[in-house]
mmCIF file of C-alpha atoms and ligand atoms in Angstrom:
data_model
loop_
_atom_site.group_PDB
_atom_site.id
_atom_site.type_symbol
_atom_site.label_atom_id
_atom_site.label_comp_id
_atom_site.label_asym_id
_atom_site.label_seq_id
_atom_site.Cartn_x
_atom_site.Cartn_y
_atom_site.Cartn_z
ATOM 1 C CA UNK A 14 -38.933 -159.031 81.370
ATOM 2 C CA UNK A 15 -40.308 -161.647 78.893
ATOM 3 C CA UNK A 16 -42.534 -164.324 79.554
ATOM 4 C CA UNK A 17 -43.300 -167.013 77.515
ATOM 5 C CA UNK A 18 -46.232 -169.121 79.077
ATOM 6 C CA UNK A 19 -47.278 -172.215 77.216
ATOM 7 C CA UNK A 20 -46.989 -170.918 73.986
ATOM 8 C CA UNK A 21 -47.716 -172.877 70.374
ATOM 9 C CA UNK A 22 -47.518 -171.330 66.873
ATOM 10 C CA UNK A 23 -49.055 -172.558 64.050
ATOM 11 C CA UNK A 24 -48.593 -171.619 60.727
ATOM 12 C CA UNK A 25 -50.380 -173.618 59.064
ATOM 13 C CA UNK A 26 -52.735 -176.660 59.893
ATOM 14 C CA UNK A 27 -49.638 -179.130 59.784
ATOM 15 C CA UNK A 28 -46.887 -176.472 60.577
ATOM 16 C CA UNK A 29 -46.471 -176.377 64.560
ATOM 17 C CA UNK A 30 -43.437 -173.937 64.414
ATOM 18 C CA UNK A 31 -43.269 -173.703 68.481
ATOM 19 C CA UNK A 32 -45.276 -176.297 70.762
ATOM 20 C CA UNK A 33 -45.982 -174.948 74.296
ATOM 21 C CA UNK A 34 -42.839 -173.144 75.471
ATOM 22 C CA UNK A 35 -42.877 -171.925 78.978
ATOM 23 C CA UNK A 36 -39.576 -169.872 79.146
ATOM 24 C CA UNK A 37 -38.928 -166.620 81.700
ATOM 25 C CA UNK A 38 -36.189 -164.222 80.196
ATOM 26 C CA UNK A 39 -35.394 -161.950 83.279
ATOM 27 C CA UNK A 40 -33.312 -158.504 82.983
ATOM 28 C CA UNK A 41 -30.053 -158.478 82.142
ATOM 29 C CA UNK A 42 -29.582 -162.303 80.885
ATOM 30 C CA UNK A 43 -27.882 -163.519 77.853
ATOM 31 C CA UNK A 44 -29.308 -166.752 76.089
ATOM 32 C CA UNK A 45 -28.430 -168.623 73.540
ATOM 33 C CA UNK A 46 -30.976 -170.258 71.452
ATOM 34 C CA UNK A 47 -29.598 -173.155 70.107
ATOM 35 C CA UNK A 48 -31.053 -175.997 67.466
ATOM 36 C CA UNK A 49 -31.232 -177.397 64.039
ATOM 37 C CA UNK A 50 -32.760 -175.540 61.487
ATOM 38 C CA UNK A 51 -36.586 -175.301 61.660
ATOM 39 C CA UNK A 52 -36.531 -175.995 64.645
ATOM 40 C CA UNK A 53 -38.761 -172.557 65.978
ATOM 41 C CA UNK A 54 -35.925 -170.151 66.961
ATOM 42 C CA UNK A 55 -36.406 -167.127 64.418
ATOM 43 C CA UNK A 56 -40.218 -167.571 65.477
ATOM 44 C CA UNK A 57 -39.379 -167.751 68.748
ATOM 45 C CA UNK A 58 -37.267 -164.504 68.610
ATOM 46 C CA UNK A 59 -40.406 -162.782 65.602
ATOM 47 C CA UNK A 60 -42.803 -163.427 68.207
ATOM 48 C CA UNK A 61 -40.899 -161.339 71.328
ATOM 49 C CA UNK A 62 -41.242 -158.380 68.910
ATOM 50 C CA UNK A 63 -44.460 -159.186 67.760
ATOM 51 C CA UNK A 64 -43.118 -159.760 64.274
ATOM 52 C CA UNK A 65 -45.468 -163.057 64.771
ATOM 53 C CA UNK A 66 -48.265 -163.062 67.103
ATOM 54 C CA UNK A 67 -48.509 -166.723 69.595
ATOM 55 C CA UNK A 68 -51.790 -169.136 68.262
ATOM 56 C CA UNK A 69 -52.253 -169.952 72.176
ATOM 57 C CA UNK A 70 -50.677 -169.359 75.310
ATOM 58 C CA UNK A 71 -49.700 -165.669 76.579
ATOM 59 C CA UNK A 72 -46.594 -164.000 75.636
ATOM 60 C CA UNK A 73 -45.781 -160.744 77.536
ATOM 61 C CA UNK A 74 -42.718 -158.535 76.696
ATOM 62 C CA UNK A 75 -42.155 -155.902 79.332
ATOM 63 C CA UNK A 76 -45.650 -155.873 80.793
ATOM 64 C CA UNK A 77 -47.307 -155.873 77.431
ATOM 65 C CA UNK A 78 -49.214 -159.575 76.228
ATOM 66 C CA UNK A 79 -48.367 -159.410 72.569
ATOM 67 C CA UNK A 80 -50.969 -161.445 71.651
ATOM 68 C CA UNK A 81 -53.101 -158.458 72.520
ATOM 69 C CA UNK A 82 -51.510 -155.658 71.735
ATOM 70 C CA UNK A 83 -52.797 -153.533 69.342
ATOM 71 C CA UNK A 84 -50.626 -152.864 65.664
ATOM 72 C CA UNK A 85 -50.906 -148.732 67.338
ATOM 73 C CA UNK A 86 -48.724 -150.162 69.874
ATOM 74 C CA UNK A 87 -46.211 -151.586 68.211
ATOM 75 C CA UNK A 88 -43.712 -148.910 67.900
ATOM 76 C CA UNK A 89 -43.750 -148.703 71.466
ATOM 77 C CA UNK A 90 -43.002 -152.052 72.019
ATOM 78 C CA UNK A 91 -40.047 -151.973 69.153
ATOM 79 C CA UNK A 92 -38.443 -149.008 70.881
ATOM 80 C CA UNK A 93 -37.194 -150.841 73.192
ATOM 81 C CA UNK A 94 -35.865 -153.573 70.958
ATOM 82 C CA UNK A 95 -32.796 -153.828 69.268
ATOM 83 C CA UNK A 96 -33.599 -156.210 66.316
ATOM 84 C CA UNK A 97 -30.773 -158.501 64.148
ATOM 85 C CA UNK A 98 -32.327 -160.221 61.796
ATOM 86 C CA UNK A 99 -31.641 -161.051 58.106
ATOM 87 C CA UNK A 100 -34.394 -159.316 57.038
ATOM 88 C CA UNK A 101 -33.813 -156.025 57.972
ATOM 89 C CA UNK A 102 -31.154 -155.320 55.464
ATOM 90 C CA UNK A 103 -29.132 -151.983 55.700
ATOM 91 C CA UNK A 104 -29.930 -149.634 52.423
ATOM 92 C CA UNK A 105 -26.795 -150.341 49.711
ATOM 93 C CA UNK A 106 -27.301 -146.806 48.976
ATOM 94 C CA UNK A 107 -27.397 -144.845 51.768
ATOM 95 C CA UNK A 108 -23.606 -144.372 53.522
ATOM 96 C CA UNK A 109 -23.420 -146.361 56.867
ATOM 97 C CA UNK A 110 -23.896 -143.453 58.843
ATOM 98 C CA UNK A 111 -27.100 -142.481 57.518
ATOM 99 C CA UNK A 112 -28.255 -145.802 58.229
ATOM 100 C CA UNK A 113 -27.260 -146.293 61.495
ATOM 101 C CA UNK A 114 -28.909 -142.432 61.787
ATOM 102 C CA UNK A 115 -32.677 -143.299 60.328
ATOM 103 C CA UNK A 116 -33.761 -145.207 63.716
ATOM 104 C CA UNK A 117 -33.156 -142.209 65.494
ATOM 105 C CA UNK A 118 -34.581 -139.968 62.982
ATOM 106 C CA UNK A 119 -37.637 -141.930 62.918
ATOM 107 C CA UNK A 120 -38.290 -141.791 66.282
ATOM 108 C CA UNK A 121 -37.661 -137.873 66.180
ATOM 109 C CA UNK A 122 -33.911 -137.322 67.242
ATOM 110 C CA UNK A 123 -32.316 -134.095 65.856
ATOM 111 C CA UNK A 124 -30.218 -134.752 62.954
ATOM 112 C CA UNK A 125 -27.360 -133.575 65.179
ATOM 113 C CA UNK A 126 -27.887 -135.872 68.110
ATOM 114 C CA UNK A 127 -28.528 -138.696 65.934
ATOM 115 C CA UNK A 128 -25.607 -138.262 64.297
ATOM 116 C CA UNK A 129 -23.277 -138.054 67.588
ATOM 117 C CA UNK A 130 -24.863 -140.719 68.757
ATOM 118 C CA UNK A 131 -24.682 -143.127 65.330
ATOM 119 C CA UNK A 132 -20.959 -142.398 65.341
ATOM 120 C CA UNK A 133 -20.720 -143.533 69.215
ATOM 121 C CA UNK A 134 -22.561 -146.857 68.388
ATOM 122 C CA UNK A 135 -20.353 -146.891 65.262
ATOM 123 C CA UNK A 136 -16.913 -146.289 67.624
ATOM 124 C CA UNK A 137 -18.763 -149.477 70.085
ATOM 125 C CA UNK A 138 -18.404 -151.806 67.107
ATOM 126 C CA UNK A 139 -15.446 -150.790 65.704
ATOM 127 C CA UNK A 140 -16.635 -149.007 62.413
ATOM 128 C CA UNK A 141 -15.215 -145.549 63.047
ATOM 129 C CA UNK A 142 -13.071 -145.358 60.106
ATOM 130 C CA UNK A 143 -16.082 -146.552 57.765
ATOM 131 C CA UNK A 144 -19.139 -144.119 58.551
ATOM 132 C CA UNK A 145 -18.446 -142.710 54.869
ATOM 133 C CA UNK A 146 -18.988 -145.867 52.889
ATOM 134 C CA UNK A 147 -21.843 -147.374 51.159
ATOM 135 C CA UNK A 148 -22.898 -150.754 52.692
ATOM 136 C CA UNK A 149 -22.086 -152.768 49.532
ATOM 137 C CA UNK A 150 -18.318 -152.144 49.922
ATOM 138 C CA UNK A 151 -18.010 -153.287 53.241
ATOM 139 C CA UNK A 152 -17.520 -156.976 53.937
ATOM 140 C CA UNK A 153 -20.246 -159.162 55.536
ATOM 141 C CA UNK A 154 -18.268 -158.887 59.077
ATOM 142 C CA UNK A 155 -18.825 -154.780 58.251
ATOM 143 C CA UNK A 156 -22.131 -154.955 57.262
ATOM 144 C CA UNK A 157 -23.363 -157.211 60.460
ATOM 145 C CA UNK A 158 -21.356 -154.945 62.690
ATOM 146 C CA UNK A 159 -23.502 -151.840 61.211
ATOM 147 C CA UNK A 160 -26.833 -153.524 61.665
ATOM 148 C CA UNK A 161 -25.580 -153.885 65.506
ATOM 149 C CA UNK A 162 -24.757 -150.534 65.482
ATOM 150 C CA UNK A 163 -28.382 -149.957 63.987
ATOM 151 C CA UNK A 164 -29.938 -152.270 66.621
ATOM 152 C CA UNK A 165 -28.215 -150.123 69.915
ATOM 153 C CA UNK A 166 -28.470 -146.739 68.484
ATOM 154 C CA UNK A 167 -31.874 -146.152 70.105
ATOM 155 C CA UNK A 168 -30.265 -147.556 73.551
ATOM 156 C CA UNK A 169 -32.779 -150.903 73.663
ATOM 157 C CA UNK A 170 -33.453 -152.132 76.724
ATOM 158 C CA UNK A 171 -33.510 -155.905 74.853
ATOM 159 C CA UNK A 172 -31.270 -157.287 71.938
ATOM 160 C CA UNK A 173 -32.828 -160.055 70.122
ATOM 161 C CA UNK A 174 -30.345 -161.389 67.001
ATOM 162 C CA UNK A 175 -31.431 -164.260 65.175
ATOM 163 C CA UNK A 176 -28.237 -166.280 63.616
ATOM 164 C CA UNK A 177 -26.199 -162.933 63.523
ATOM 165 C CA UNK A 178 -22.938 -164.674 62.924
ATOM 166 C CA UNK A 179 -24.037 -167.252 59.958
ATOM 167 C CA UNK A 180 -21.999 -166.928 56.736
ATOM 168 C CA UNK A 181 -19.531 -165.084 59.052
ATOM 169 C CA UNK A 182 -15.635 -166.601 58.917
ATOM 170 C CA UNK A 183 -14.305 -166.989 62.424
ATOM 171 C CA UNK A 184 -13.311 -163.805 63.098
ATOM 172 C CA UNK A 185 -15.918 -161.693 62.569
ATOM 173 C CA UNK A 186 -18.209 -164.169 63.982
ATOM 174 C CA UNK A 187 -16.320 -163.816 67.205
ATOM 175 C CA UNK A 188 -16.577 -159.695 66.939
ATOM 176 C CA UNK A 189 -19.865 -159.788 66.568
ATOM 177 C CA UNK A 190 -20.282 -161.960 69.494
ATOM 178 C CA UNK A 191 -18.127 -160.194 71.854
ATOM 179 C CA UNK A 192 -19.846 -156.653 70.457
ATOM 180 C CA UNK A 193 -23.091 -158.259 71.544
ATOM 181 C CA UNK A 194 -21.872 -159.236 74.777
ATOM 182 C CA UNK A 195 -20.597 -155.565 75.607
ATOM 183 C CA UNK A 196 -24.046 -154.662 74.996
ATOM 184 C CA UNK A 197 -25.030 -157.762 77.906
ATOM 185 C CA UNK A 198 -22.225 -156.229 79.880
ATOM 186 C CA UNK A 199 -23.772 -153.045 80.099
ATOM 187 C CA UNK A 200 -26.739 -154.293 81.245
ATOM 188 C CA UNK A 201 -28.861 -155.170 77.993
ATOM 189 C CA UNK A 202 -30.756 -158.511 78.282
ATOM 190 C CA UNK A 203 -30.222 -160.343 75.061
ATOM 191 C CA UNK A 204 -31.234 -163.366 72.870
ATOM 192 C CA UNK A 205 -29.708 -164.466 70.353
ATOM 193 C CA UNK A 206 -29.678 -167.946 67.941
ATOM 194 C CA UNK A 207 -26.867 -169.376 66.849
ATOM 195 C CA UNK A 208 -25.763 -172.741 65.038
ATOM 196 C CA UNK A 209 -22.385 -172.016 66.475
ATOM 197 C CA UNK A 210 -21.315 -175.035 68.525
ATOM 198 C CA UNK A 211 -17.772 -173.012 69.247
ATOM 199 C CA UNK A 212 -19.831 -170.423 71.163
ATOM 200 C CA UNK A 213 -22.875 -172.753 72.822
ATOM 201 C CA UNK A 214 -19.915 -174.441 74.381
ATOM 202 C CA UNK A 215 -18.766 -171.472 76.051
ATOM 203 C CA UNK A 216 -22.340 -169.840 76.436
ATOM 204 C CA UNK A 217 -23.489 -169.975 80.194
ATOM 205 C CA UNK A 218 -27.230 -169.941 79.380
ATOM 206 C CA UNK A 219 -28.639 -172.159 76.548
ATOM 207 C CA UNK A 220 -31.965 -173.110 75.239
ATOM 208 C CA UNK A 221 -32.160 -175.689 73.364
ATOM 209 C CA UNK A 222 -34.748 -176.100 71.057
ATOM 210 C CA UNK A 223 -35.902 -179.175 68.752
ATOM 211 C CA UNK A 224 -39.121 -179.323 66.512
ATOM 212 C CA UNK A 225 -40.751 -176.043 68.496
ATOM 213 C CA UNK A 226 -40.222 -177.610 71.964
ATOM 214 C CA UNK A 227 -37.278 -176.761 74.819
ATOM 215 C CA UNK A 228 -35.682 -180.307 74.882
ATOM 216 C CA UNK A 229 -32.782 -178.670 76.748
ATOM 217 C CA UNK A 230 -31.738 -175.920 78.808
ATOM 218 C CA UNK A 231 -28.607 -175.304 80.974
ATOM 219 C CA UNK A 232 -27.630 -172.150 83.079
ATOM 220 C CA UNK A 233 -24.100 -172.036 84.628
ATOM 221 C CA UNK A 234 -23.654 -169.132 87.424
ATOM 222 C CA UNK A 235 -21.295 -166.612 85.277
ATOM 223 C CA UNK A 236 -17.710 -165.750 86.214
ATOM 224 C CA UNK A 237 -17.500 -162.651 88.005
ATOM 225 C CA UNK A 238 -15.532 -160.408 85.906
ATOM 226 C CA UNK A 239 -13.198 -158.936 88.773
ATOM 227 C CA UNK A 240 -11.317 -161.075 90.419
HETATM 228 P P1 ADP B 26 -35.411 -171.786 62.849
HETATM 229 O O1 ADP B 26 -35.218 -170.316 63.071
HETATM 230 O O2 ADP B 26 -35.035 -172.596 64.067
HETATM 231 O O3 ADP B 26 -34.755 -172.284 61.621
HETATM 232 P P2 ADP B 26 -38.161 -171.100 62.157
HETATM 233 O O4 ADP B 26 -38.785 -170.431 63.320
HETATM 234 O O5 ADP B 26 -37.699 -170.287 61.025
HETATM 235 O O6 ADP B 26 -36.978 -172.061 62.683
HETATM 236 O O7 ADP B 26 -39.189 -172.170 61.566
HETATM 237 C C1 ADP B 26 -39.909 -173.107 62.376
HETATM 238 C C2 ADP B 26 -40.905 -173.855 61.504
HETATM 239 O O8 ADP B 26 -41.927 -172.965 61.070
HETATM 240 C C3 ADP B 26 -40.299 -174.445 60.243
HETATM 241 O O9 ADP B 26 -40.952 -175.661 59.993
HETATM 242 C C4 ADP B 26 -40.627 -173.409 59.192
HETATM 243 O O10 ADP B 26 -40.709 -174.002 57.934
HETATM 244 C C5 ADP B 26 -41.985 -172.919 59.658
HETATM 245 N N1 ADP B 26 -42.230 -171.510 59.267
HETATM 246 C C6 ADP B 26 -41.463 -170.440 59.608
HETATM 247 N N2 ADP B 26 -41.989 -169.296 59.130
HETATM 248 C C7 ADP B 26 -43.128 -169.646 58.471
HETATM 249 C C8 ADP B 26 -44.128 -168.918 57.773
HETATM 250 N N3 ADP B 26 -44.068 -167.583 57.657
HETATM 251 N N4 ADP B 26 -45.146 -169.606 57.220
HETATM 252 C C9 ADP B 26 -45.221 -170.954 57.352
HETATM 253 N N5 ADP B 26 -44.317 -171.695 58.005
HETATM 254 C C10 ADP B 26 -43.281 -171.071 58.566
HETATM 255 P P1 ADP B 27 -22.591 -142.122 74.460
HETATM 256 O O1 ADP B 27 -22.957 -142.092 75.922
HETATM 257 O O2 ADP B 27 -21.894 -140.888 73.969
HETATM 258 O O3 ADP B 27 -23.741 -142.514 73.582
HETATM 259 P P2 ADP B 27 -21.309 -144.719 74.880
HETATM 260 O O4 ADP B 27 -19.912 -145.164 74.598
HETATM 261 O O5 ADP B 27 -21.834 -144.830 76.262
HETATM 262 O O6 ADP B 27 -21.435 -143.229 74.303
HETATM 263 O O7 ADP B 27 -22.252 -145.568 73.931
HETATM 264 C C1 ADP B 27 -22.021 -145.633 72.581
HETATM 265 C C2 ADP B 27 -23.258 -146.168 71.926
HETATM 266 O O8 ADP B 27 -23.443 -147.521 72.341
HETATM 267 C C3 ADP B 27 -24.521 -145.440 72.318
HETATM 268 O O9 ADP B 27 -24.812 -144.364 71.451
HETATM 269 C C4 ADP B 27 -25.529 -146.504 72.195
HETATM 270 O O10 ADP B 27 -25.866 -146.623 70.846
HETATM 271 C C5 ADP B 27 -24.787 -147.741 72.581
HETATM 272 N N1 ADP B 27 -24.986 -148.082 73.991
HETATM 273 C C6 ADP B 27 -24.186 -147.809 75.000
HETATM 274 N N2 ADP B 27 -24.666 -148.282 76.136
HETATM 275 C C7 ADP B 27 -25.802 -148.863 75.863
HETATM 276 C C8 ADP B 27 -26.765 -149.529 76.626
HETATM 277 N N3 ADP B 27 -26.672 -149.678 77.940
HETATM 278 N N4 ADP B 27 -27.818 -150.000 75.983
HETATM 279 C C9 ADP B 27 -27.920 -149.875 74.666
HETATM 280 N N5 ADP B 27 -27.048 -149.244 73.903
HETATM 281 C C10 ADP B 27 -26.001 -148.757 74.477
#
């Protein structure tokens, strides 16, 4: 589903940010990116949604090589991605509803579908009783859990969250995990970073990655969920 064949970016003539990563991403798995600040994982994750386009190597996301793909494209591509990252900020002013509604709007829902549908990805993360509220009264648990709802609403076929449980007490880090893993559950392939070394140690697929390079990588076969 994603294929990463010896891939390097370069941001600048001394700034490597990812050194030729060969990494396959098949349907339906969940992997942790793990590693110390810097170390490439945000470009890692830019780059599957062509946020950031690879300086060598080929990068294809399902079927498409991003480092051809034209900009007309790219809301094809994005579609299919559910996207957590701190950059796409929810609108303070807007109720969370509406902005769990304006993915689907954008892409040409009815107002009334989008809205059934924003309050069932509202019910998945447990935000039922907030849909009303402006983002700036809910707490940063709230707000993450609305930019998951955000990410899903459009049914993805891939989840990519970079560091979606920093600044996030224990708690809501852990519903925020266990919300993404429903997703995984369900049959959603997802990636996300974390500096969390509670969760890496129960994670059954990690990459580690150091400097823009995989210096680690471990895959345990996962529990089967009925017994
Ligand atoms: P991580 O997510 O693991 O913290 P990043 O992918 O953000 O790592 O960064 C990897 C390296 O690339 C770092 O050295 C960072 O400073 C550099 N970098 C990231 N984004 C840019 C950019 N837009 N321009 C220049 N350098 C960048
Ligand atoms: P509904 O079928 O009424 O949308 P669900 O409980 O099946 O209700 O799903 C609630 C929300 O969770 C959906 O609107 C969608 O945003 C999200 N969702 C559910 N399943 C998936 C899935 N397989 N992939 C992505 N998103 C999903």
């Amino acid at each position: 589903m994603i294929e990463f064949k010896q891939v390097s970016k370069q941001y600048t003539r001394d700034t490597f940010a990812l050194r030729d990563i060969t990494l396959t991403v098949n349907k339906g798995d969940l992997i942790f990116l793990a590693g110390p600040s810097g170390a490439g994982k945000s470009t890692l994750l830019k780059m599957i949604a062509a946020m950031e386009r690879p300086t060598s190597g080929t990068l294809t996301v399902s079927g498409q090589d991003i480092g051809k793909l034209k900009n007309a494209s790219l809301p094809y591509l994005r579609r299919n991605l559910g996207l957590i990252f701190q950059e796409q900020r929810l609108l303070l002013d807007r109720s969370v509803l509406a902005n769990v509604m304006l993915p689907l709007l954008v892409t040409g829902a009815t107002k009334a579908e989008a809205e059934k549908r924003s309050r069932a990805a509202l019910d998945r993360v447990g935000l039922s009783e907030k849909i009303a509220a402006k983002p700036e009264s809910l707490s940063g648990g709230e707000q993450q859990r609305v930019a998951i709802a955000r990410a899903i609403v459009n049914r993805p076929q891939i989840i990519l969250a970079d560091e979606p449980t920093a600044n996030l007490d224990r708690d809501n880090a852990n519903y925020v995990l266990s919300a993404l893993q429903s997703f995984h559950a369900a049959g959603v392939t997802c990636l996300i970073s974390t500096h969390d070394e509670q969760f890496l140690q129960s994670a059954n697929h990690v990459v580690c990655l150091e400097r823009g390079q995989i210096v680690d990588r471990w895959h345990k076969a996962e529990a089967s969920a009925t017994p």
